[in-house]
Short mmCIF file of C-alpha atoms and ligand atoms in Angstrom, two decimals:
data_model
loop_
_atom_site.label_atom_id
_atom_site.label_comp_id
_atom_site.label_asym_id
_atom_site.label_seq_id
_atom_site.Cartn_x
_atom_site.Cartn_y
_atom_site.Cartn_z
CA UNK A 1 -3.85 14.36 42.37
CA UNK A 2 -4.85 11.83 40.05
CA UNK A 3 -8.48 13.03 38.36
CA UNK A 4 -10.55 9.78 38.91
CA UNK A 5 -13.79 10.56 36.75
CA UNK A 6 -11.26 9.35 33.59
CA UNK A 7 -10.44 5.85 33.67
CA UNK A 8 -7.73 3.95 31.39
CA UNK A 9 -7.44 0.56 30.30
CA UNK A 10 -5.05 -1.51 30.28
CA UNK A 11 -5.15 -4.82 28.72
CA UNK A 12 -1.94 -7.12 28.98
CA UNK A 13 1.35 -6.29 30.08
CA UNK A 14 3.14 -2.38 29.41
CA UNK A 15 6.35 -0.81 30.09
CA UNK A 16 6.14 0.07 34.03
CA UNK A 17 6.74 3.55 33.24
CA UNK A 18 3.65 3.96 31.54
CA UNK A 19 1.45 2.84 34.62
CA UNK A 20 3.58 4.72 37.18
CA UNK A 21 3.07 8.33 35.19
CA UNK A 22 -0.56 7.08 34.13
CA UNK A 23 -1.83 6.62 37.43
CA UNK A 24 -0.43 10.06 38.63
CA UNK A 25 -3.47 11.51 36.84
CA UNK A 26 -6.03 8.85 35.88
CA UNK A 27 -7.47 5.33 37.12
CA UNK A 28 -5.93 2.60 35.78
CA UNK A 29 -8.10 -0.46 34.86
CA UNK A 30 -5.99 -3.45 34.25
CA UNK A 31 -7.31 -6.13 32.47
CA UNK A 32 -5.97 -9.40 30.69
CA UNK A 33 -5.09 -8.80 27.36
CA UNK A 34 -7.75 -9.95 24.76
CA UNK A 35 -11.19 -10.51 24.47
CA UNK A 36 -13.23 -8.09 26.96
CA UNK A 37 -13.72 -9.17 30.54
CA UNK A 38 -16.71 -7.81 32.71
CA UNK A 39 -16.01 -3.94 33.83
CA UNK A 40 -18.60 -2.44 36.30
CA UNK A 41 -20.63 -0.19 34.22
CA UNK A 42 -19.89 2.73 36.48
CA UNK A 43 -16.17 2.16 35.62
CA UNK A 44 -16.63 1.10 32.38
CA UNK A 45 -18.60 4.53 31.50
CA UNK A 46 -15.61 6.17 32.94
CA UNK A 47 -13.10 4.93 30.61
CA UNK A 48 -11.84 7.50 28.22
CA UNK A 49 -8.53 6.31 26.93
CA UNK A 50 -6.77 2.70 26.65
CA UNK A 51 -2.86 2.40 26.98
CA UNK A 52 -1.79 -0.95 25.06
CA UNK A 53 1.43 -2.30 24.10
CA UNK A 54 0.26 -5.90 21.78
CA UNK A 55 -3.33 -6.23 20.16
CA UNK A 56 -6.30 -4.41 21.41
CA UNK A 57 -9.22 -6.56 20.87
CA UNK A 58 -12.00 -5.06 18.88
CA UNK A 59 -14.53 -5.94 21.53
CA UNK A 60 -13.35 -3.01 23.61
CA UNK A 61 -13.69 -0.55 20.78
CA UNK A 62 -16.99 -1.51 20.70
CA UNK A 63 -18.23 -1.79 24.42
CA UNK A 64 -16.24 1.36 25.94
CA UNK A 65 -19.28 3.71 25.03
CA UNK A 66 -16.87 6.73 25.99
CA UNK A 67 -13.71 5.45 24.43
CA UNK A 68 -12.02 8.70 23.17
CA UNK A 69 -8.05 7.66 22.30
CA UNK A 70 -5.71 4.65 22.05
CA UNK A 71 -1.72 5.23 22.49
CA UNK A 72 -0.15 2.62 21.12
CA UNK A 73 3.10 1.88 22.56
CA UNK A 74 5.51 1.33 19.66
CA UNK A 75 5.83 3.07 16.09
CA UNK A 76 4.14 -0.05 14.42
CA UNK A 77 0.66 -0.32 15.55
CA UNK A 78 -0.87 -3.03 13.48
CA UNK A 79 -2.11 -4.11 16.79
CA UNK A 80 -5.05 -1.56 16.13
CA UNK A 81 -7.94 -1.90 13.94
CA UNK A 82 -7.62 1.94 13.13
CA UNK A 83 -10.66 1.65 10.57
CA UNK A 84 -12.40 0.40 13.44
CA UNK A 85 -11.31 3.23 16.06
CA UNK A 86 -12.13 5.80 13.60
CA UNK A 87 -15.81 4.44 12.55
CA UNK A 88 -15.84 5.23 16.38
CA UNK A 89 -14.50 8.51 16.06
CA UNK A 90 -11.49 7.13 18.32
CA UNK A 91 -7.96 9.08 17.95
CA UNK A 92 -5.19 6.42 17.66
CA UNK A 93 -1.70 7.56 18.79
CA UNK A 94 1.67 5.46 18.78
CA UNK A 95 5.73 6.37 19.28
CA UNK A 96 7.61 7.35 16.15
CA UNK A 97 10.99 8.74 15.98
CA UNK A 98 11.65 8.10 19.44
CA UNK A 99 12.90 5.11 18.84
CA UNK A 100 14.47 5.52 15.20
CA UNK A 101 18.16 5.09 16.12
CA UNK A 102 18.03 2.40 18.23
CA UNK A 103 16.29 0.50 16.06
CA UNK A 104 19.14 1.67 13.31
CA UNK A 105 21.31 0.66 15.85
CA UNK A 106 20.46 -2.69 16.28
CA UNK A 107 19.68 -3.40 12.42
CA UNK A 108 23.43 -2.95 11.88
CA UNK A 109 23.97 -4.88 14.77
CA UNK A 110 22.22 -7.85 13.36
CA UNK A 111 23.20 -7.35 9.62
CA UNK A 112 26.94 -7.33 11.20
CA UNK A 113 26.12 -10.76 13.04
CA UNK A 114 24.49 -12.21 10.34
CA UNK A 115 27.14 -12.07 7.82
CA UNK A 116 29.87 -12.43 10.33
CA UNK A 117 28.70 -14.71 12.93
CA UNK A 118 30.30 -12.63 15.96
CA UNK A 119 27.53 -14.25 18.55
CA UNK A 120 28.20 -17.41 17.49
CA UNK A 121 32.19 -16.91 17.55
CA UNK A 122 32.12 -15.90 21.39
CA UNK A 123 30.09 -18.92 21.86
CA UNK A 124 33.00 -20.78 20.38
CA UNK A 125 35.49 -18.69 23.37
CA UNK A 126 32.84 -19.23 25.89
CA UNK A 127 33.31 -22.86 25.17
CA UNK A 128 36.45 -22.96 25.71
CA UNK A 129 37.05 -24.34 22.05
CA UNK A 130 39.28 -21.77 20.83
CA UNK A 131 42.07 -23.10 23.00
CA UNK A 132 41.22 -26.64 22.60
CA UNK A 133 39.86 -26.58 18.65
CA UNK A 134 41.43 -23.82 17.29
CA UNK A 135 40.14 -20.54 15.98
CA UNK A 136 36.27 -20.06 14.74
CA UNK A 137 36.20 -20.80 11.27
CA UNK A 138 36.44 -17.61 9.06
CA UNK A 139 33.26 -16.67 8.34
CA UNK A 140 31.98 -17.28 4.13
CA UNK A 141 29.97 -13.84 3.95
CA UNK A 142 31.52 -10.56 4.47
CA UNK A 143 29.73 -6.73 4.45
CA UNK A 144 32.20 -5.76 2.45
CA UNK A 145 31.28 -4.58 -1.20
CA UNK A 146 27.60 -6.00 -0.62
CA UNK A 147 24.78 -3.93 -2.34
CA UNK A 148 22.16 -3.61 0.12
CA UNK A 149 18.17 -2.65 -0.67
CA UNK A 150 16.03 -1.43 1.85
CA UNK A 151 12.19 -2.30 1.78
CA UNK A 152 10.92 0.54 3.79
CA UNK A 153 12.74 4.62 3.77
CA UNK A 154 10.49 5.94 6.34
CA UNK A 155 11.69 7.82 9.69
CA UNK A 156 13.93 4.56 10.22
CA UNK A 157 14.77 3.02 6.99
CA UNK A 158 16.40 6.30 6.46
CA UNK A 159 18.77 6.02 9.80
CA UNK A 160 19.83 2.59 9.03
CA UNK A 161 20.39 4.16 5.68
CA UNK A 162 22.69 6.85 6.93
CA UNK A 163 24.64 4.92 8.84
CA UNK A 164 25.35 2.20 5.99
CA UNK A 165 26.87 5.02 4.20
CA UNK A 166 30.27 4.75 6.00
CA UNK A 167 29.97 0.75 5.37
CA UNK A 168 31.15 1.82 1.91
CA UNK A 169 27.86 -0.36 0.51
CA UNK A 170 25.96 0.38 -2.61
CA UNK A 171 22.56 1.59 -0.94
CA UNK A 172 19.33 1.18 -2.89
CA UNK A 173 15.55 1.01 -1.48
CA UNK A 174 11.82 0.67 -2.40
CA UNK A 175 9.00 2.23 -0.83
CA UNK A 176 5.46 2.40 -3.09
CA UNK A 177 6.34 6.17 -3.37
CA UNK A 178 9.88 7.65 -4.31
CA UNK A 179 11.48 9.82 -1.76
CA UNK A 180 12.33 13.49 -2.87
CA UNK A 181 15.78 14.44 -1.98
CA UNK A 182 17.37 11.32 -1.86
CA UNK A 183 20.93 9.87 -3.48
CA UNK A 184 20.10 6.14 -2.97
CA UNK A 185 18.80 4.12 -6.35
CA UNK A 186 15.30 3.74 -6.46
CA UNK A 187 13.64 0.13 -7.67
CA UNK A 188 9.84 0.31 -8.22
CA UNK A 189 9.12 -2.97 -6.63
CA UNK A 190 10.77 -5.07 -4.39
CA UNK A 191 11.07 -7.77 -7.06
CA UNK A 192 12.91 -5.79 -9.03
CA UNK A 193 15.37 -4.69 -5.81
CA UNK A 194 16.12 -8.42 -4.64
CA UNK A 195 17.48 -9.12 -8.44
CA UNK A 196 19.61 -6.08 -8.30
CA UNK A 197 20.92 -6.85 -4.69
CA UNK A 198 22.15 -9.17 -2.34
CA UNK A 199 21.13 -8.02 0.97
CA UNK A 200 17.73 -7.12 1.97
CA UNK A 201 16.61 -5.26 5.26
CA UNK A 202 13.15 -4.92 5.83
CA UNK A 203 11.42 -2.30 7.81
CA UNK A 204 7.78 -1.82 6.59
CA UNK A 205 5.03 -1.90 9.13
CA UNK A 206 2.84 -5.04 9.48
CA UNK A 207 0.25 -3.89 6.74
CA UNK A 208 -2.81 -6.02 4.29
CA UNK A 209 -0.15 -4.82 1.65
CA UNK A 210 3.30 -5.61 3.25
CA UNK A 211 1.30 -9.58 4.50
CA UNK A 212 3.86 -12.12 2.85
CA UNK A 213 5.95 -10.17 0.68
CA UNK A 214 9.12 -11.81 1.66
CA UNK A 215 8.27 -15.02 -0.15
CA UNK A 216 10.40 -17.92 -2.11
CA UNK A 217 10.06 -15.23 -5.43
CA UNK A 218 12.06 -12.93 -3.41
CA UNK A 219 14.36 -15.19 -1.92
CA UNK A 220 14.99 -16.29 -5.71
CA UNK A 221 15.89 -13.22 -6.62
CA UNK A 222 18.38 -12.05 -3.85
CA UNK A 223 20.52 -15.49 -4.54
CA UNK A 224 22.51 -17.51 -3.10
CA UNK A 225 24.96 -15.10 -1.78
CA UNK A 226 21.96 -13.25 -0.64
CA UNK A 227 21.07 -11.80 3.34
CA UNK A 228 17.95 -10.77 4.30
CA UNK A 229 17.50 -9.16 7.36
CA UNK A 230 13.96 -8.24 9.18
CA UNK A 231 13.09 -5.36 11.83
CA UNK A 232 9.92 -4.29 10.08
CA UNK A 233 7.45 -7.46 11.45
CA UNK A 234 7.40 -10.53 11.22
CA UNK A 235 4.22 -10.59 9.31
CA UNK A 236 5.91 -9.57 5.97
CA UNK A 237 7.72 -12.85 5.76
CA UNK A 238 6.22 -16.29 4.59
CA UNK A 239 8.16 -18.41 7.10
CA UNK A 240 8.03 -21.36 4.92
CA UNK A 241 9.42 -19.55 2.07
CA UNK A 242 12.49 -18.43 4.01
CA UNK A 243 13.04 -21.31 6.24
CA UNK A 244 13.10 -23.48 2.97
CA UNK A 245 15.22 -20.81 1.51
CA UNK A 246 17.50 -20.93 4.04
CA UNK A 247 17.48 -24.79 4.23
CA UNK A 248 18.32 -25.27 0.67
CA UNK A 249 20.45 -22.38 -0.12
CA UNK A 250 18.38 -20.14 -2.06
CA UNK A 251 19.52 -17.67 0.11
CA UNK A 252 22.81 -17.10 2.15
CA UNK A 253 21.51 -16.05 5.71
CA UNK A 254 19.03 -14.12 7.62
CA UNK A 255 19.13 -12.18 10.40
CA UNK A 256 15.37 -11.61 12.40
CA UNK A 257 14.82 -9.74 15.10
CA UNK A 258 10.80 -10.14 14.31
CA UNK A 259 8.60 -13.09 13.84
CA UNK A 260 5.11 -14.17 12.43
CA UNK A 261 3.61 -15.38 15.62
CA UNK A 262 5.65 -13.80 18.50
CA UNK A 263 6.85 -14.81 20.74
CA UNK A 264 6.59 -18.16 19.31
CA UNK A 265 9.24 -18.99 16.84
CA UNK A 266 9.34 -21.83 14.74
CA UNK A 267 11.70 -24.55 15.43
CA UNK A 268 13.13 -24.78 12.46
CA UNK A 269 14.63 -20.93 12.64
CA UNK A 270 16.85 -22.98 15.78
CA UNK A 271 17.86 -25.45 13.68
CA UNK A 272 19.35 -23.14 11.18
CA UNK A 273 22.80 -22.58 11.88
CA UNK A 274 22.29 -19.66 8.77
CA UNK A 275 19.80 -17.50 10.80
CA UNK A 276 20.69 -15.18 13.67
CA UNK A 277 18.15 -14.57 15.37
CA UNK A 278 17.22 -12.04 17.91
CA UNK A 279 14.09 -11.66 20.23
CA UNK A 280 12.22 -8.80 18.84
CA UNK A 281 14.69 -5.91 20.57
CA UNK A 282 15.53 -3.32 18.56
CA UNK A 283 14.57 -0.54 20.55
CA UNK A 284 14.51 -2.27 23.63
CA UNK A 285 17.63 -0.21 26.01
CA UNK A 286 16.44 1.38 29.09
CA UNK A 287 16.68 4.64 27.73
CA UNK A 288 14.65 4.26 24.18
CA UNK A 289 12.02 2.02 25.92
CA UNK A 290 11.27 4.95 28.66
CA UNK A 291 11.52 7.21 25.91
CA UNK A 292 8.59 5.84 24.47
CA UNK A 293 6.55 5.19 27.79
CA UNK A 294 6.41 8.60 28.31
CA UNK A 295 5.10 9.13 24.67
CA UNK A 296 2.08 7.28 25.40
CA UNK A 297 1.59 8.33 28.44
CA UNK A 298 2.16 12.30 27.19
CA UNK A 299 -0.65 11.89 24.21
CA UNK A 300 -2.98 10.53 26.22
CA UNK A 301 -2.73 13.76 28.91
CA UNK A 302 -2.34 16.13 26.42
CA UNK A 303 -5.90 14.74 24.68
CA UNK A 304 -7.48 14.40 28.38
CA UNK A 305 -5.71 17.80 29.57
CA UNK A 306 -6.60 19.76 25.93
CA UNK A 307 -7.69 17.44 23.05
CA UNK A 308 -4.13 17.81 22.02
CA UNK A 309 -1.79 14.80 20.96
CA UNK A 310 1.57 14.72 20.04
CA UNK A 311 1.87 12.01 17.53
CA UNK A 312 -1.37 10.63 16.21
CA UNK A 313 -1.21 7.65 13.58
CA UNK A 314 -1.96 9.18 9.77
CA UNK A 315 -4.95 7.09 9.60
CA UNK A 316 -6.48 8.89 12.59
CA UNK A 317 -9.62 11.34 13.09
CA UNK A 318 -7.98 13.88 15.36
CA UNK A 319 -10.65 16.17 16.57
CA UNK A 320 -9.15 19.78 18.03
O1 LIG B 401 5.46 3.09 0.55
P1 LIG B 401 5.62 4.46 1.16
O2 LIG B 401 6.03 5.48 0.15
O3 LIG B 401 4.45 4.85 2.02
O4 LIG B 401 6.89 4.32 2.16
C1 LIG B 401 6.81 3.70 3.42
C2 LIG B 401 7.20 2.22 3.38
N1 LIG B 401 6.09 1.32 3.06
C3 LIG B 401 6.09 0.49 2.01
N2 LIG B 401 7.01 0.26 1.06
C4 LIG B 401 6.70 -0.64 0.10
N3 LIG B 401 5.54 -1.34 0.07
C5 LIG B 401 4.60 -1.14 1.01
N4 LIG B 401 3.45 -1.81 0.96
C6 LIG B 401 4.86 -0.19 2.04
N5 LIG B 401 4.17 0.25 3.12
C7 LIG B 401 4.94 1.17 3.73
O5 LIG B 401 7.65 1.94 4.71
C8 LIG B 401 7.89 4.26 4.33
O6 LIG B 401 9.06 4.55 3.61
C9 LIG B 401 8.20 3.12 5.30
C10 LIG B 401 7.55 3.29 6.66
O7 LIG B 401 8.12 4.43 7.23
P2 LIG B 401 7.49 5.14 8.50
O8 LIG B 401 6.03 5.25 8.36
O9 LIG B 401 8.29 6.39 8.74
O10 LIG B 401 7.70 4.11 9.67
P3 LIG B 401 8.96 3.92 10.63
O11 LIG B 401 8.85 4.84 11.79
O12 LIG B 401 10.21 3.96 9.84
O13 LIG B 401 8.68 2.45 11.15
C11 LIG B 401 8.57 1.35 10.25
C12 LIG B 401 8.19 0.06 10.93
C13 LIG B 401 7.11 0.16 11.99
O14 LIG B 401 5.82 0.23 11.46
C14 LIG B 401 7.31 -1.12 12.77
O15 LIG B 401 6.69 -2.19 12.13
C15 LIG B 401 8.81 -1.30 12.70
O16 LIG B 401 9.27 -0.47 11.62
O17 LIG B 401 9.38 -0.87 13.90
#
């Protein structure tokens, strides 16, 4: 029977599976995502936890006087103001590792199709031109022997790491600290990684200190025979920068699967016949995406059922 003195909030759209388990054992407020819309103060006072897949405005942090926990669905949560949950003593939750080797899974996917333009190539079938052109033209970049750099060895990074391995690529990375235990070449800044490789990946979270980074600098360095490929956020890339990059040949190709203003992707990316680009699914399958539905929807019971979460966000003030 669902418990209807807690309440949970909603704002925008979330996996389905969240709301079906949610409402098993709570109210569910749905509201548009964004700014905060009126709430009955009766219901209002009853709302303990907030489910959100996106950007939780700040305006709810501030009016839900009983506010307790956010679960954030998806590993990156820079759709949080976590500072501003914790001055509110508010336990932030989100869905690591769940997720980890689909989103592996997809970044070789994507590096694969960048360098050797398969989706394109079964356009050219679909088209019918093979028989009446010829075959696709063979494709000017190649995986093989590449040196590849990875901005970002966290619980990912270190998948798509693993299974580069068998590639038979030189594997390097940079994160701010150096992992213990770990074969790959370190570089101590990503400058210093794009002039010693010539394929990028990114997979950093959307952070003040990861805003830009990818910018004409580091396009420089990676070269002309250079592939950078993003499944971090979009928010790590100057767009200008690469679209120019990619325009004039400072680089070879890119292959995105994330964007600065999603979903809204600028034109120019379209126009690029150098850029493969993907609509923000790495760990979108059936399986991974229920996976991490019933993450959120597990931390926020666990805190309602015993103050307990399963995977709060480092930043966070959990309170046993
Ligand atoms: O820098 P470190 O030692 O904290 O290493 C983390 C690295 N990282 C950075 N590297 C260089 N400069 C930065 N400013 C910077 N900020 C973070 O990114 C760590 O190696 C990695 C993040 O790993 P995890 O926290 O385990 O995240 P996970 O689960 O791999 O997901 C990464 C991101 C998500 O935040 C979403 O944006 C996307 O992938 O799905």
């Amino acid at each position: 029977m669902p418990d209807h003195s807690v309440a949970v909030l909603v704002p925008g759209r979330i996996h389905p599976r969240v709301l079906e388990r949610l409402k098993e054992h709570v109210e569910i407020v749905a509201v548009p995502m964004g700014a905060p819309t009126e709430v009955a103060p009766e219901l209002r006072d009853r709302i303990r936890g907030v489910a959100i897949s996106g950007v939780l405005d700040n305006g709810w942090i501030e009016s839900l006087p009983n506010l307790e926990i956010v679960s954030n669905f998806g590993v990156g949560y820079d759709g949080v103001d976590t500072k501003k949950a914790a001055e509110h003593g508010i336990v932030v939750t989100h869905t690591p590792d769940v997720l980890n080797d689909e989103v592996a899974d997809t970044t070789i996917a994507l590096l694969l199709n960048t360098v050797r333009q398969y989706p394109k190539a079964e356009n050219h079938l679909r088209e019918g031109r093979w028989k009446n052109e010829g075959p696709y033209p063979l494709t000017p970049l190649s995986l093989k022997g590449r040196k590849v750099g990875i901005l970002g060895l966290g619980r990912i990074g270190m998948e798509i790491a693993k299974r580069l391995e068998p590639f038979k690529v030189e594997l390097g990375y940079h994160t701010r600290s150096r992992r213990e235990g770990v074969d790959y070449t370190y570089y101590s800044s990503l400058k210093d990684m794009a002039e010693a490789v010539d394929t990028l990946i990114s997979v950093v979270p959307g952070t003040a200190a990861t805003h830009k980074i990818f910018d004409m600098e580091i396009f420089k360095a990676l070269g002309e025979n250079g592939v950078f490929i993003n499944v971090g956020r979009g928010t790590s890339v100057n767009e200008d920068h690469l679209i120019a990059a990619l325009k004039n040949g400072t680089i070879a190709a890119a292959g995105l699967d994330v964007f600065y203003d999603e979903p809204n992707v600028r034109p120019e990316f379209l126009e690029l016949a150098n850029a493969c680009l993907l609509p923000h699914v790495a760990s979108a399958s059936v399986p991974t995406r229920n996976a991490m539905a019933d993450l959120v929807v597990d931390n926020l019971i666990g805190w309602f059922k015993e103050k307990k979460v399963i995977s709060p966000v480092p930043e966070t003030p959990v309170k046993r």
